[in-house]
GROMACS .gro file of C-alpha atoms in nm:
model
  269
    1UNK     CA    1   2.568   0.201  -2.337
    2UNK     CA    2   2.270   0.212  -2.119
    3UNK     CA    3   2.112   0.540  -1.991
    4UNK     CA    4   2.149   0.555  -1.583
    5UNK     CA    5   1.837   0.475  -1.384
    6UNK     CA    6   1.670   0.819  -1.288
    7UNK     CA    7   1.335   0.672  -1.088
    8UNK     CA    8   1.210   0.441  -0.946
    9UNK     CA    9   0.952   0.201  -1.049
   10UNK     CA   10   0.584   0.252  -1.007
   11UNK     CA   11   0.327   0.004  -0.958
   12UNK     CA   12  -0.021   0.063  -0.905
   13UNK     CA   13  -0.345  -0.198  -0.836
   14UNK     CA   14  -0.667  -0.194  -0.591
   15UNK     CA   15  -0.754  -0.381  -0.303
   16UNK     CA   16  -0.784  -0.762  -0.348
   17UNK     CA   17  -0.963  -0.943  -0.661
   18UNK     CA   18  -1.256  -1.121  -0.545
   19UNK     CA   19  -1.533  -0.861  -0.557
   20UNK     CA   20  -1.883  -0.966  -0.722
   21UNK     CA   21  -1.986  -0.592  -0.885
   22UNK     CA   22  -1.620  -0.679  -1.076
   23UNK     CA   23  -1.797  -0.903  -1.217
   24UNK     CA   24  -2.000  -0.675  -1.418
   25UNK     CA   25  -1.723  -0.335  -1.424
   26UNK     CA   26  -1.403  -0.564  -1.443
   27UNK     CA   27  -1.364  -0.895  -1.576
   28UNK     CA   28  -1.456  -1.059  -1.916
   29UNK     CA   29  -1.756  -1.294  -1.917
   30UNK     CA   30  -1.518  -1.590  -2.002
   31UNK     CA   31  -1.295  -1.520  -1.688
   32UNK     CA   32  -1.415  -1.783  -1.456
   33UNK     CA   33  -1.415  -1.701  -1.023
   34UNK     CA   34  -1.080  -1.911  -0.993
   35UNK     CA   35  -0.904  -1.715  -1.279
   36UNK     CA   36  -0.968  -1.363  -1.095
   37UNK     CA   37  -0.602  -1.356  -0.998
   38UNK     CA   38  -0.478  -1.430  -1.269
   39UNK     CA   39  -0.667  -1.202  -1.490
   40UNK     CA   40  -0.627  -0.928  -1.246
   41UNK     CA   41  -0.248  -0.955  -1.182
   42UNK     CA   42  -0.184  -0.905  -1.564
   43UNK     CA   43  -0.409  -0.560  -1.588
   44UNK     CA   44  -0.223  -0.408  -1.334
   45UNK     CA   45   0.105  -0.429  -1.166
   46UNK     CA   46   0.013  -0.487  -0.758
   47UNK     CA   47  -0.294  -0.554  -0.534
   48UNK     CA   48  -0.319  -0.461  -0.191
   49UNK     CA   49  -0.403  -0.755   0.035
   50UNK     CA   50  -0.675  -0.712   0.273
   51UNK     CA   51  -0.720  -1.046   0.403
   52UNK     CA   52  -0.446  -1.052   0.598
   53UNK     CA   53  -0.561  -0.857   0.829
   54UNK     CA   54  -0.852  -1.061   0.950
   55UNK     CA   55  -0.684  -1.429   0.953
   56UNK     CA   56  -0.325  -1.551   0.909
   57UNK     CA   57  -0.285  -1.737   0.556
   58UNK     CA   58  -0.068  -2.033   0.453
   59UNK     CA   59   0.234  -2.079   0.317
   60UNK     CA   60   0.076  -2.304   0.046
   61UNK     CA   61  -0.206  -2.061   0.001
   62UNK     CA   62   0.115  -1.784  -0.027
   63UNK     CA   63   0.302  -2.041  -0.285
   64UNK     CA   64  -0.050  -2.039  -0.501
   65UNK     CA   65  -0.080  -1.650  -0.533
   66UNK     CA   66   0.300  -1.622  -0.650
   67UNK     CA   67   0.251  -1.881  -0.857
   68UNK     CA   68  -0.048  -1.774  -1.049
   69UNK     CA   69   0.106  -1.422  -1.119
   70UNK     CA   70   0.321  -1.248  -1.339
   71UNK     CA   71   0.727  -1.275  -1.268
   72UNK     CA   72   0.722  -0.870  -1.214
   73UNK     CA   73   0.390  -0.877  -0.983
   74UNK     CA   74   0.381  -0.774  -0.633
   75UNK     CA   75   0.144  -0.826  -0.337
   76UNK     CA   76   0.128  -0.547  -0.075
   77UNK     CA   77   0.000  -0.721   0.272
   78UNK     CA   78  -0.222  -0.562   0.547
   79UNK     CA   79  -0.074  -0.661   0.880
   80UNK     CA   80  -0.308  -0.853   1.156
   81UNK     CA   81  -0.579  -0.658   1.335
   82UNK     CA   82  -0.475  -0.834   1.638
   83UNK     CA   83  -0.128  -0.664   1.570
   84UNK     CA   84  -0.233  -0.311   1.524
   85UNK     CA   85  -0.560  -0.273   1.743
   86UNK     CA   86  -0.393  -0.265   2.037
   87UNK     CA   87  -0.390  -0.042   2.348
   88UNK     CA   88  -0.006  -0.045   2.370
   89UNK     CA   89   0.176  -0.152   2.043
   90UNK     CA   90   0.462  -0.198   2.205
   91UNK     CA   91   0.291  -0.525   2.320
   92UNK     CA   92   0.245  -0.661   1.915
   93UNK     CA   93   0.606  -0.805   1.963
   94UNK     CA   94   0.481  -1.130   2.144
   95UNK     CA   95   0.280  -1.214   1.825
   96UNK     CA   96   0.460  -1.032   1.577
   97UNK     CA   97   0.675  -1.344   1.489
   98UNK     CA   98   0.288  -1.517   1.393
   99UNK     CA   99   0.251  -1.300   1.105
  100UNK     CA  100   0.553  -1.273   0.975
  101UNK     CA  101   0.683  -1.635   0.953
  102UNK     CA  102   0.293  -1.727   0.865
  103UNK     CA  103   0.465  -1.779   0.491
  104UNK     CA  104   0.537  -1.424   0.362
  105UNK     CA  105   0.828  -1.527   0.227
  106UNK     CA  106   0.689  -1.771  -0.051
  107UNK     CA  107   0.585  -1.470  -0.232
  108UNK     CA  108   0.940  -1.458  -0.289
  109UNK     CA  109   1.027  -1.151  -0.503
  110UNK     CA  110   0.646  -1.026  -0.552
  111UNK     CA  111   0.629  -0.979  -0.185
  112UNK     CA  112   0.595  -0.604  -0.134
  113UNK     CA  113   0.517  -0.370   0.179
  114UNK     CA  114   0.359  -0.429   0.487
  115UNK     CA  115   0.079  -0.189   0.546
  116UNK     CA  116   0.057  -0.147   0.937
  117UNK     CA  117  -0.307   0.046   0.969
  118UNK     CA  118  -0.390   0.208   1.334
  119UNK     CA  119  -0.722   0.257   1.451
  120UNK     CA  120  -0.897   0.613   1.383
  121UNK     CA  121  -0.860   0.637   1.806
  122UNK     CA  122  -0.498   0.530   1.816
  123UNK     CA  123  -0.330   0.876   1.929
  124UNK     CA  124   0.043   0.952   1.910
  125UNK     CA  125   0.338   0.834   2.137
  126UNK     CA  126   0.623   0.890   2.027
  127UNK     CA  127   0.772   0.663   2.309
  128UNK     CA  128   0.571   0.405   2.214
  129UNK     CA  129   0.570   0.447   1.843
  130UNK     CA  130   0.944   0.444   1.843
  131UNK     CA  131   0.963   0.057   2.041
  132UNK     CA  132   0.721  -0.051   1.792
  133UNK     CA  133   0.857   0.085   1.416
  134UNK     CA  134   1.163  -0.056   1.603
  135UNK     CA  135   1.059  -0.386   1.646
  136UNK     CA  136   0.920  -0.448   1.263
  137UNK     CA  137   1.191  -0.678   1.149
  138UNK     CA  138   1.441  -0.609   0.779
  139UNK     CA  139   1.396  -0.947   0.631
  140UNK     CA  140   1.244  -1.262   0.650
  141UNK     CA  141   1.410  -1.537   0.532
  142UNK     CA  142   1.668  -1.344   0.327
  143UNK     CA  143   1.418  -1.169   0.189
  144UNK     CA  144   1.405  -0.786   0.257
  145UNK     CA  145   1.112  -0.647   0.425
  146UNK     CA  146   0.953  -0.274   0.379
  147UNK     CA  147   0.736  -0.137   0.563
  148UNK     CA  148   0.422   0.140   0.555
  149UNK     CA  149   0.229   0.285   0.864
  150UNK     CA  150  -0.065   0.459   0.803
  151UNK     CA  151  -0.174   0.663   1.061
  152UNK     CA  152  -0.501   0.802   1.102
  153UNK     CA  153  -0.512   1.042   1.407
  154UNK     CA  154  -0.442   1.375   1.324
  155UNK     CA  155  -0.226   1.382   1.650
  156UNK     CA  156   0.065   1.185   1.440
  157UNK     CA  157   0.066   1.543   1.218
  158UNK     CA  158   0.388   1.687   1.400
  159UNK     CA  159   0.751   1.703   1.295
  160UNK     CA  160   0.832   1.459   1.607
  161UNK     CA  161   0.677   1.153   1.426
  162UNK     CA  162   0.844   1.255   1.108
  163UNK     CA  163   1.146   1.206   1.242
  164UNK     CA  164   1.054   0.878   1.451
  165UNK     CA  165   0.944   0.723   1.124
  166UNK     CA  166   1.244   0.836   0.942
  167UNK     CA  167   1.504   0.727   1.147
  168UNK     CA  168   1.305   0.353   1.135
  169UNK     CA  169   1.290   0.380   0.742
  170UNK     CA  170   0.894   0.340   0.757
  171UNK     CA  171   0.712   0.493   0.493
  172UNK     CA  172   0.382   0.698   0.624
  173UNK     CA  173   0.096   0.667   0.404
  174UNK     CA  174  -0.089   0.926   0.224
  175UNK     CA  175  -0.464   0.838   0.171
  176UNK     CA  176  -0.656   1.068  -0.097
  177UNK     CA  177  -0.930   1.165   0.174
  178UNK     CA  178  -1.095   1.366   0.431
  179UNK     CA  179  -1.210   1.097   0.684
  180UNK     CA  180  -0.844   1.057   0.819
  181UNK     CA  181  -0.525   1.265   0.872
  182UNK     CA  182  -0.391   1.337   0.447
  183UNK     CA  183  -0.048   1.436   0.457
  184UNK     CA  184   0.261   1.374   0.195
  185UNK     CA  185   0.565   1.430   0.425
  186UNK     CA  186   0.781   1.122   0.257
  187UNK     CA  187   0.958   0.889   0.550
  188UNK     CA  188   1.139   0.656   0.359
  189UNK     CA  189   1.279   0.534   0.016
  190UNK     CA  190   0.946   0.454  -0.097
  191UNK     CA  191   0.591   0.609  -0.140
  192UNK     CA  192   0.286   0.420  -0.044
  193UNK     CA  193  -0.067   0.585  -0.143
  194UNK     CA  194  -0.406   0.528  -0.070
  195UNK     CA  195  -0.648   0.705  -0.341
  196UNK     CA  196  -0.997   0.709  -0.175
  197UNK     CA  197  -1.153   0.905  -0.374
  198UNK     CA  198  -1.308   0.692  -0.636
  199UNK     CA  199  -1.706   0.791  -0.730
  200UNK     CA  200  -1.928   0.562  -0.951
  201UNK     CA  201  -2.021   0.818  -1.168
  202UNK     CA  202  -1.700   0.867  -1.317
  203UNK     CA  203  -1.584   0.508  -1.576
  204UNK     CA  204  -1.217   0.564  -1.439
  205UNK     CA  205  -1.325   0.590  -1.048
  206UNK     CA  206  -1.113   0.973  -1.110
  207UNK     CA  207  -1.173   1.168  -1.344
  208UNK     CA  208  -0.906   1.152  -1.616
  209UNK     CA  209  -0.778   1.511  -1.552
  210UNK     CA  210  -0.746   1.389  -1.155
  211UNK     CA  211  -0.593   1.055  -1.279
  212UNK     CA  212  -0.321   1.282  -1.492
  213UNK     CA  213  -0.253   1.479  -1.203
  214UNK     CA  214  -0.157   1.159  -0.986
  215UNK     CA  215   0.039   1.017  -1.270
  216UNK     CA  216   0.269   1.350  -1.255
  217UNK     CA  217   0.285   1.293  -0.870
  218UNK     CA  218   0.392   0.961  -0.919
  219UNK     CA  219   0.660   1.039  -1.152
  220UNK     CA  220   0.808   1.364  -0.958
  221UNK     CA  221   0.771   1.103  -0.649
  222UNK     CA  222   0.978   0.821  -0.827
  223UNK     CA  223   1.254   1.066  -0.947
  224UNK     CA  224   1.283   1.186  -0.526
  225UNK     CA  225   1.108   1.513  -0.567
  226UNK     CA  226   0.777   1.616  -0.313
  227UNK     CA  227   0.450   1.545  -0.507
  228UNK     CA  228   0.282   1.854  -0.644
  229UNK     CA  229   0.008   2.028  -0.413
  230UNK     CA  230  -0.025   1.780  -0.114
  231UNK     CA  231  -0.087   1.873   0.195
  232UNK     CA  232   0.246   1.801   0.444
  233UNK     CA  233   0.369   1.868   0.793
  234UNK     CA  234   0.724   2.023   0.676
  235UNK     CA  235   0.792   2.215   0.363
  236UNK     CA  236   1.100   2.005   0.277
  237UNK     CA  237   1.134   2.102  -0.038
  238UNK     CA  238   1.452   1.859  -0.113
  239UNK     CA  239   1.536   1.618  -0.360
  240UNK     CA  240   1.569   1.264  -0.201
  241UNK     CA  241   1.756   0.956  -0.439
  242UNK     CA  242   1.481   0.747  -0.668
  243UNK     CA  243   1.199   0.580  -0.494
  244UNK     CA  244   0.966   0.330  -0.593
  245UNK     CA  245   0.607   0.430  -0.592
  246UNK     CA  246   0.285   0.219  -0.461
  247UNK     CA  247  -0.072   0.341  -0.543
  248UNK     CA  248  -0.363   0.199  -0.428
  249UNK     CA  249  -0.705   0.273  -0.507
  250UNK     CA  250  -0.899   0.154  -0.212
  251UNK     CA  251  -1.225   0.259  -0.072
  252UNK     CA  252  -1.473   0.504  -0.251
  253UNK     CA  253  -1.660   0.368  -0.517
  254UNK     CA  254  -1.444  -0.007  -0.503
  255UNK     CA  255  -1.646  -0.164  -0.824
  256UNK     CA  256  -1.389   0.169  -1.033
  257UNK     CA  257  -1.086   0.101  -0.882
  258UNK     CA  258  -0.957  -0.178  -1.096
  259UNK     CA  259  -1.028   0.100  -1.409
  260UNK     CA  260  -0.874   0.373  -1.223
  261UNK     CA  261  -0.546   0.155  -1.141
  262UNK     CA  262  -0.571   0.102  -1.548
  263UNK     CA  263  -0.606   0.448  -1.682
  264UNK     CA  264  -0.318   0.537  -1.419
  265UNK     CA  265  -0.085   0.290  -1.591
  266UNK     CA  266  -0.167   0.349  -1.989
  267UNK     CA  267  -0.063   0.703  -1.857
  268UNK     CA  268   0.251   0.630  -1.705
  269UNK     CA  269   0.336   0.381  -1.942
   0.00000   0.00000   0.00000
């Protein structure tokens, strides 16, 4: 008889896998430029997408990246600048339907969140971040959609947005750094992370006491608890059901991420 399911799952990658210092810190000599995905999809378990964010892609090009990865892979994808840089958001929904029936849904099963950035000036609304987290569609094509909003204005730090996200099921991202607002509040039924914090200096981008630390606040994070010693909004101190956990290491010292998204899965594993 099988044990019950007490967690969720946890995944954890870097940003993209075409990056020329990976060369050197990353892949294998005999890894050629057009085997980078491949290679990197089978050291860890999901890669944020930056590209996305700058250009639409195809469906074919979509169809390529799910077929040159592992069954149990997913692909997190940054939504359009011309999306999320925008006086009013509210306005996105005239090109919203651009992005997401661009071909997200050829990723099939290994497509993950959507990762909605704002811009360091974009201030909170709650008006206007309500119509918008509103207007982010559940599926595409049958296939259910999840979203993540990271905010970075320190004027999204109240209780008020909490609840606004909450009620819309978006997760709020926590990024590991001091540049931008850090704060673990949890919004929905799944954790999104940005660990910015990576320094060349250390082989695994964190050290390997940090890296242990963010492996037990993935766990306690999976099983619904808060995550050890983060800064938050609300003291919630409650026990949620199982969530699935996304870290990213992104930013810092980018040529240690792919070792840092390593270390943080031989620990978990």
């Amino acid at each position: 008889m099988s044990q019950p399911k007490t967690a969720g799952r946890i995944r954890a990658g870097m940003g993209g896998w075409n990056y020329e210092p990976w060369r050197k810190t990353f892949y294998p000599k005999h890894v050629s430029k057009n085997q980078e995905l491949h290679y990197a999809s089978r050291q860890v378990t999901a890669i944020e997408i930056n590209g996305t964010f700058y250009r639409l892609q195809s469906p074919a090009v979509f169809a390529k990246w799910r077929d040159e990865t592992p069954d149990d892979f997913v692909f997190s994808l940054k939504a359009p600048r011309f999306l999320v840089n925008r006086r009013d958001l509210r306005t996105a929904v005239e090109g919203l339907p651009r992005f997401i029936n661009s071909g997200l849904s050829q990723l099939q099963t290994k497509l993950g969140p959507l990762l909605w950035q704002l811009a360091p000036t974009k201030p909170f609304d709650a008006a206007e971040v309500d119509a918008f987290l509103g207007m982010l569609p559940g599926e595409v094509d049958g296939i259910p959609l999840r979203h993540a909003l990271e905010v970075r204005h320190e004027s999204f730090m109240t209780p008020e947005y909490l609840q606004i996200a909450r009620e819309h099921r978006v997760a709020t991202v926590f990024a590991d750094t001091d540049e931008h607002p850090s704060f673990a509040d949890v919004t929905a039924d799944f954790i999104y992370a940005r660990l910015m914090r990576t320094a060349s200096i250390e082989p695994t981008g964190y050290t390997k006491t940090a890296l242990a630390t963010w492996a037990m606040r993935a766990r306690q994070w999976a099983s619904g608890e808060d995550a050890s010693n983060l800064p938050r909004v609300q003291k919630v101190g409650r026990k949620d059901g199982m969530r699935d956990v996304f870290m990213f290491f992104i930013s810092g010292a980018k040529e240690r991420a792919p070792a840092a998204a390593q270390h943080l899965l031989s620990l978990l594993a």
